[in-house]
Amino acid sequence: MNLTTARPDAHLGQNILMVDDDPGIRDVVSDFLGRHGYQVETAADGSEMERVLSRGQTDLVVLDVMLPGEDGLAICRRLTGSDGPAIIMLSAMGEETDRIIGLELGADDYLPKPCNPRELLARIRAVLRRRQERRVSDGSIGATCEFAGWRLDLVRRELRSPQGVVVNLSSGEFSMLRAFVERPQRVLTRDRLLDLARGPDTEAYDRAIDVQISRLRKKLDDGTGGQELIRTVRNEGYMFTAKVQRA
């Protein structure tokens, strides 16, 4: 097993896990990030990744798509099913379709390989900064939103239907729904939604936004009795139609 701690003097709480089957890339990235104050561990595949995650807090995973055994997309889907670490995906393929799939599955950002370590560092800082801002916001009054019988707990990242059933949301779906409920009855463009849900440093993919909204609509429609909560505003964007109460 190739697990490497880059530096012991990293900032507390800034723990990065690099998952890539190329030992050269693992060494270069872990050394570079370690020199910039992060505690970095590495893993060559999903099994080694799980061993690292089980040992303690990991704030962000840099995840290669092409891995032996379980691939990066499958791992991303599994990790974003819970309140897990942030994820930045890397892919040597660099195809737009792969980027869209990664973002749909809940990845916080996506970079093609080979990537400049400085760009990766900037993306990591941006993703972790957004996560911290959300934690601060979640600790404030009004961390629960109620709309049309639904209840969204922003702290527990939990959505309950009018029937009281917990509805599973991917990390991306949760971020998208949060963007809507915090700005109800306002038209939001695709670019604005991407900024709110992913951050301004993320490249925009209209199709990725549309597909994610389609999936979110289906989950909401199952418990609303036909009420349209997310309305398409032609040539402008989308609107969350329900009134939202904060508790």
Short mmCIF file of C-alpha atoms in Angstrom, two decimals:
data_model
loop_
_atom_site.label_atom_id
_atom_site.label_comp_id
_atom_site.label_asym_id
_atom_site.label_seq_id
_atom_site.Cartn_x
_atom_site.Cartn_y
_atom_site.Cartn_z
CA MET A 1 0.00 0.00 0.00
CA ASN A 2 1.31 3.44 -0.93
CA LEU A 3 0.07 5.84 1.72
CA THR A 4 2.16 8.96 2.20
CA THR A 5 1.93 11.85 4.63
CA ALA A 6 3.43 14.89 2.93
CA ARG A 7 4.27 17.15 5.89
CA PRO A 8 3.50 17.13 9.60
CA ASP A 9 3.18 20.92 9.89
CA ALA A 10 -0.01 21.23 7.83
CA HIS A 11 -2.88 23.44 8.92
CA LEU A 12 -5.30 21.74 11.28
CA GLY A 13 -8.44 20.55 9.52
CA GLN A 14 -7.04 20.83 5.99
CA ASN A 15 -6.61 17.16 5.13
CA ILE A 16 -6.33 16.13 1.47
CA LEU A 17 -6.47 12.61 0.06
CA MET A 18 -4.98 12.06 -3.41
CA VAL A 19 -6.35 8.94 -5.13
CA ASP A 20 -4.44 8.03 -8.30
CA ASP A 21 -2.84 4.80 -9.52
CA ASP A 22 0.19 6.68 -10.91
CA PRO A 23 2.83 6.88 -8.12
CA GLY A 24 4.63 9.72 -9.90
CA ILE A 25 1.52 11.91 -9.90
CA ARG A 26 0.80 11.01 -6.28
CA ASP A 27 4.30 12.02 -5.21
CA VAL A 28 4.34 15.30 -7.16
CA VAL A 29 0.89 16.42 -5.98
CA SER A 30 1.33 15.38 -2.35
CA ASP A 31 4.72 17.13 -2.14
CA PHE A 32 3.40 20.31 -3.76
CA LEU A 33 0.28 20.51 -1.58
CA GLY A 34 2.29 19.62 1.51
CA ARG A 35 4.63 22.55 0.85
CA HIS A 36 1.56 24.79 0.80
CA GLY A 37 0.39 23.81 4.25
CA TYR A 38 -1.90 20.82 3.68
CA GLN A 39 -1.66 17.41 5.27
CA VAL A 40 -1.79 15.00 2.34
CA GLU A 41 -2.23 11.26 2.15
CA THR A 42 -2.32 9.19 -1.02
CA ALA A 43 -3.98 6.00 -2.20
CA ALA A 44 -3.66 3.98 -5.41
CA ASP A 45 -7.25 2.70 -5.59
CA GLY A 46 -10.63 2.61 -3.87
CA SER A 47 -9.60 0.04 -1.27
CA GLU A 48 -6.63 2.08 -0.08
CA MET A 49 -8.82 5.18 -0.11
CA GLU A 50 -11.30 3.52 2.26
CA ARG A 51 -8.49 2.68 4.70
CA VAL A 52 -7.44 6.33 4.79
CA LEU A 53 -11.01 7.59 5.20
CA SER A 54 -11.64 5.17 8.06
CA ARG A 55 -8.71 6.58 10.05
CA GLY A 56 -10.04 10.08 10.50
CA GLN A 57 -11.21 13.35 9.01
CA THR A 58 -10.60 13.94 5.30
CA ASP A 59 -11.75 17.34 4.05
CA LEU A 60 -11.20 16.85 0.32
CA VAL A 61 -10.47 13.99 -2.07
CA VAL A 62 -8.62 14.56 -5.35
CA LEU A 63 -9.99 11.61 -7.31
CA ASP A 64 -8.77 10.20 -10.63
CA VAL A 65 -11.49 8.82 -12.91
CA MET A 66 -9.45 5.92 -14.32
CA LEU A 67 -8.59 3.63 -11.41
CA PRO A 68 -8.05 -0.14 -11.17
CA GLY A 69 -11.07 -1.93 -9.75
CA GLU A 70 -13.78 0.55 -8.78
CA ASP A 71 -13.49 3.59 -11.04
CA GLY A 72 -13.55 7.20 -9.92
CA LEU A 73 -17.11 7.89 -11.06
CA ALA A 74 -18.45 4.96 -9.01
CA ILE A 75 -16.45 6.14 -6.00
CA CYS A 76 -17.76 9.69 -6.45
CA ARG A 77 -21.34 8.43 -6.54
CA ARG A 78 -20.79 6.49 -3.32
CA LEU A 79 -19.01 9.29 -1.43
CA THR A 80 -21.54 11.97 -2.30
CA GLY A 81 -24.41 9.84 -1.06
CA SER A 82 -23.54 10.99 2.47
CA ASP A 83 -22.12 14.09 4.11
CA GLY A 84 -18.64 13.10 3.01
CA PRO A 85 -15.56 15.03 1.90
CA ALA A 86 -15.46 17.48 -0.97
CA ILE A 87 -14.38 15.93 -4.28
CA ILE A 88 -12.29 17.27 -7.14
CA MET A 89 -12.16 14.82 -10.04
CA LEU A 90 -9.27 14.44 -12.47
CA SER A 91 -9.47 12.73 -15.87
CA ALA A 92 -6.91 12.20 -18.61
CA MET A 93 -9.78 11.82 -21.07
CA GLY A 94 -10.89 15.42 -20.67
CA GLU A 95 -14.15 14.84 -22.54
CA GLU A 96 -17.03 17.22 -21.81
CA THR A 97 -19.33 14.23 -21.25
CA ASP A 98 -17.07 12.93 -18.47
CA ARG A 99 -17.00 16.35 -16.83
CA ILE A 100 -20.79 16.55 -16.95
CA ILE A 101 -21.17 13.09 -15.44
CA GLY A 102 -18.73 13.93 -12.66
CA LEU A 103 -20.58 17.13 -11.76
CA GLU A 104 -23.95 15.38 -11.96
CA LEU A 105 -22.73 12.76 -9.50
CA GLY A 106 -21.90 15.48 -6.99
CA ALA A 107 -18.22 16.31 -7.55
CA ASP A 108 -17.39 19.84 -6.39
CA ASP A 109 -15.03 20.49 -9.29
CA TYR A 110 -13.40 18.75 -12.26
CA LEU A 111 -10.02 19.18 -13.93
CA PRO A 112 -8.49 17.49 -17.01
CA LYS A 113 -5.13 15.72 -16.71
CA PRO A 114 -2.39 16.69 -16.85
CA CYS A 115 -3.24 19.71 -14.72
CA ASN A 116 -0.99 22.46 -13.42
CA PRO A 117 -0.41 21.88 -9.69
CA ARG A 118 -0.96 25.58 -9.06
CA GLU A 119 -4.38 25.41 -10.70
CA LEU A 120 -5.25 22.35 -8.62
CA LEU A 121 -4.15 24.24 -5.50
CA ALA A 122 -6.38 27.18 -6.43
CA ARG A 123 -9.37 24.86 -7.00
CA ILE A 124 -8.76 23.09 -3.67
CA ARG A 125 -8.65 26.42 -1.83
CA ALA A 126 -11.86 27.57 -3.52
CA VAL A 127 -13.76 24.34 -2.78
CA LEU A 128 -12.66 24.24 0.87
CA ARG A 129 -13.48 27.93 1.28
CA ARG A 130 -17.01 27.37 -0.03
CA ARG A 131 -17.44 24.39 2.31
CA GLN A 132 -16.35 26.49 5.28
CA GLU A 133 -18.71 29.31 4.32
CA ARG A 134 -21.58 26.81 4.15
CA ARG A 135 -20.73 25.42 7.60
CA VAL A 136 -20.77 28.93 9.06
CA SER A 137 -24.10 29.63 7.37
CA ASP A 138 -25.54 26.31 8.55
CA GLY A 139 -24.81 27.25 12.15
CA SER A 140 -26.99 30.34 12.01
CA ILE A 141 -30.68 30.73 12.89
CA GLY A 142 -33.00 29.50 10.19
CA ALA A 143 -31.11 26.35 9.29
CA THR A 144 -34.34 24.51 8.39
CA CYS A 145 -36.44 25.43 5.36
CA GLU A 146 -40.07 24.40 4.92
CA PHE A 147 -41.94 24.63 1.61
CA ALA A 148 -45.10 22.98 0.24
CA GLY A 149 -45.05 20.46 3.10
CA TRP A 150 -41.37 19.59 2.53
CA ARG A 151 -38.65 20.13 5.15
CA LEU A 152 -34.99 20.72 4.26
CA ASP A 153 -32.51 20.58 7.15
CA LEU A 154 -29.40 22.51 6.06
CA VAL A 155 -27.31 21.28 8.98
CA ARG A 156 -28.08 17.58 8.62
CA ARG A 157 -28.38 17.95 4.82
CA GLU A 158 -31.64 16.03 5.04
CA LEU A 159 -34.80 16.41 2.94
CA ARG A 160 -38.14 15.06 4.20
CA SER A 161 -41.24 14.75 2.06
CA PRO A 162 -44.70 15.90 3.18
CA GLN A 163 -45.25 12.27 4.21
CA GLY A 164 -42.19 12.39 6.47
CA VAL A 165 -40.04 10.18 4.25
CA VAL A 166 -36.34 11.01 3.96
CA VAL A 167 -35.42 11.60 0.31
CA ASN A 168 -31.82 10.87 -0.62
CA LEU A 169 -30.01 13.73 -2.36
CA SER A 170 -26.58 13.72 -3.94
CA SER A 171 -24.22 16.50 -2.87
CA GLY A 172 -24.94 18.31 -6.14
CA GLU A 173 -28.71 17.97 -5.76
CA PHE A 174 -28.56 19.28 -2.19
CA SER A 175 -26.50 22.30 -3.26
CA MET A 176 -28.91 23.00 -6.12
CA LEU A 177 -32.00 22.75 -3.89
CA ARG A 178 -30.37 24.95 -1.29
CA ALA A 179 -29.69 27.60 -3.93
CA PHE A 180 -33.38 27.52 -4.85
CA VAL A 181 -34.90 27.59 -1.34
CA GLU A 182 -32.65 30.47 -0.29
CA ARG A 183 -33.92 32.49 -3.29
CA PRO A 184 -37.56 31.48 -3.77
CA GLN A 185 -39.83 33.00 -6.42
CA ARG A 186 -36.90 34.57 -8.26
CA VAL A 187 -35.67 33.71 -11.74
CA LEU A 188 -32.17 32.22 -11.61
CA THR A 189 -30.13 31.77 -14.78
CA ARG A 190 -28.11 28.61 -15.37
CA ASP A 191 -24.86 30.52 -14.80
CA ARG A 192 -26.20 31.96 -11.54
CA LEU A 193 -27.30 28.53 -10.35
CA LEU A 194 -23.87 27.11 -11.15
CA ASP A 195 -22.19 29.92 -9.19
CA LEU A 196 -24.49 29.36 -6.20
CA ALA A 197 -24.28 25.58 -6.19
CA ARG A 198 -20.66 25.04 -7.30
CA GLY A 199 -18.90 28.37 -6.98
CA PRO A 200 -17.69 30.98 -9.50
CA ASP A 201 -14.47 29.08 -10.28
CA THR A 202 -16.35 26.18 -11.89
CA GLU A 203 -16.81 26.02 -15.65
CA ALA A 204 -20.44 26.19 -16.76
CA TYR A 205 -22.15 23.28 -18.48
CA ASP A 206 -25.78 24.01 -19.37
CA ARG A 207 -26.55 20.36 -19.94
CA ALA A 208 -25.20 19.39 -16.50
CA ILE A 209 -27.46 21.97 -14.84
CA ASP A 210 -30.50 20.86 -16.85
CA VAL A 211 -29.97 17.17 -16.06
CA GLN A 212 -29.47 17.82 -12.35
CA ILE A 213 -32.59 19.98 -12.18
CA SER A 214 -34.53 17.27 -14.01
CA ARG A 215 -33.50 14.71 -11.38
CA LEU A 216 -34.30 17.10 -8.54
CA ARG A 217 -37.71 17.82 -10.05
CA LYS A 218 -38.53 14.12 -10.23
CA LYS A 219 -37.73 13.65 -6.55
CA LEU A 220 -39.81 16.66 -5.55
CA ASP A 221 -42.70 15.81 -7.87
CA ASP A 222 -43.11 12.42 -6.20
CA GLY A 223 -44.38 14.10 -3.04
CA THR A 224 -46.17 17.25 -4.21
CA GLY A 225 -49.24 15.83 -5.90
CA GLY A 226 -48.49 17.50 -9.20
CA GLN A 227 -47.43 20.93 -7.90
CA GLU A 228 -44.61 22.38 -10.00
CA LEU A 229 -41.94 23.55 -7.56
CA ILE A 230 -39.20 24.28 -10.13
CA ARG A 231 -40.54 26.15 -13.13
CA THR A 232 -38.68 26.70 -16.38
CA VAL A 233 -38.75 30.35 -17.45
CA ARG A 234 -38.18 30.34 -21.17
CA ASN A 235 -34.98 32.01 -22.36
CA GLU A 236 -34.16 33.07 -18.78
CA GLY A 237 -33.64 30.15 -16.41
CA TYR A 238 -35.52 28.55 -13.54
CA MET A 239 -37.72 29.68 -10.65
CA PHE A 240 -38.53 27.97 -7.35
CA THR A 241 -42.26 28.69 -7.08
CA ALA A 242 -43.06 27.74 -3.46
CA LYS A 243 -43.02 30.07 -0.48
CA VAL A 244 -40.22 29.14 1.92
CA GLN A 245 -40.25 29.52 5.69
CA ARG A 246 -37.07 29.42 7.77
CA ALA A 247 -37.16 27.80 11.20
#
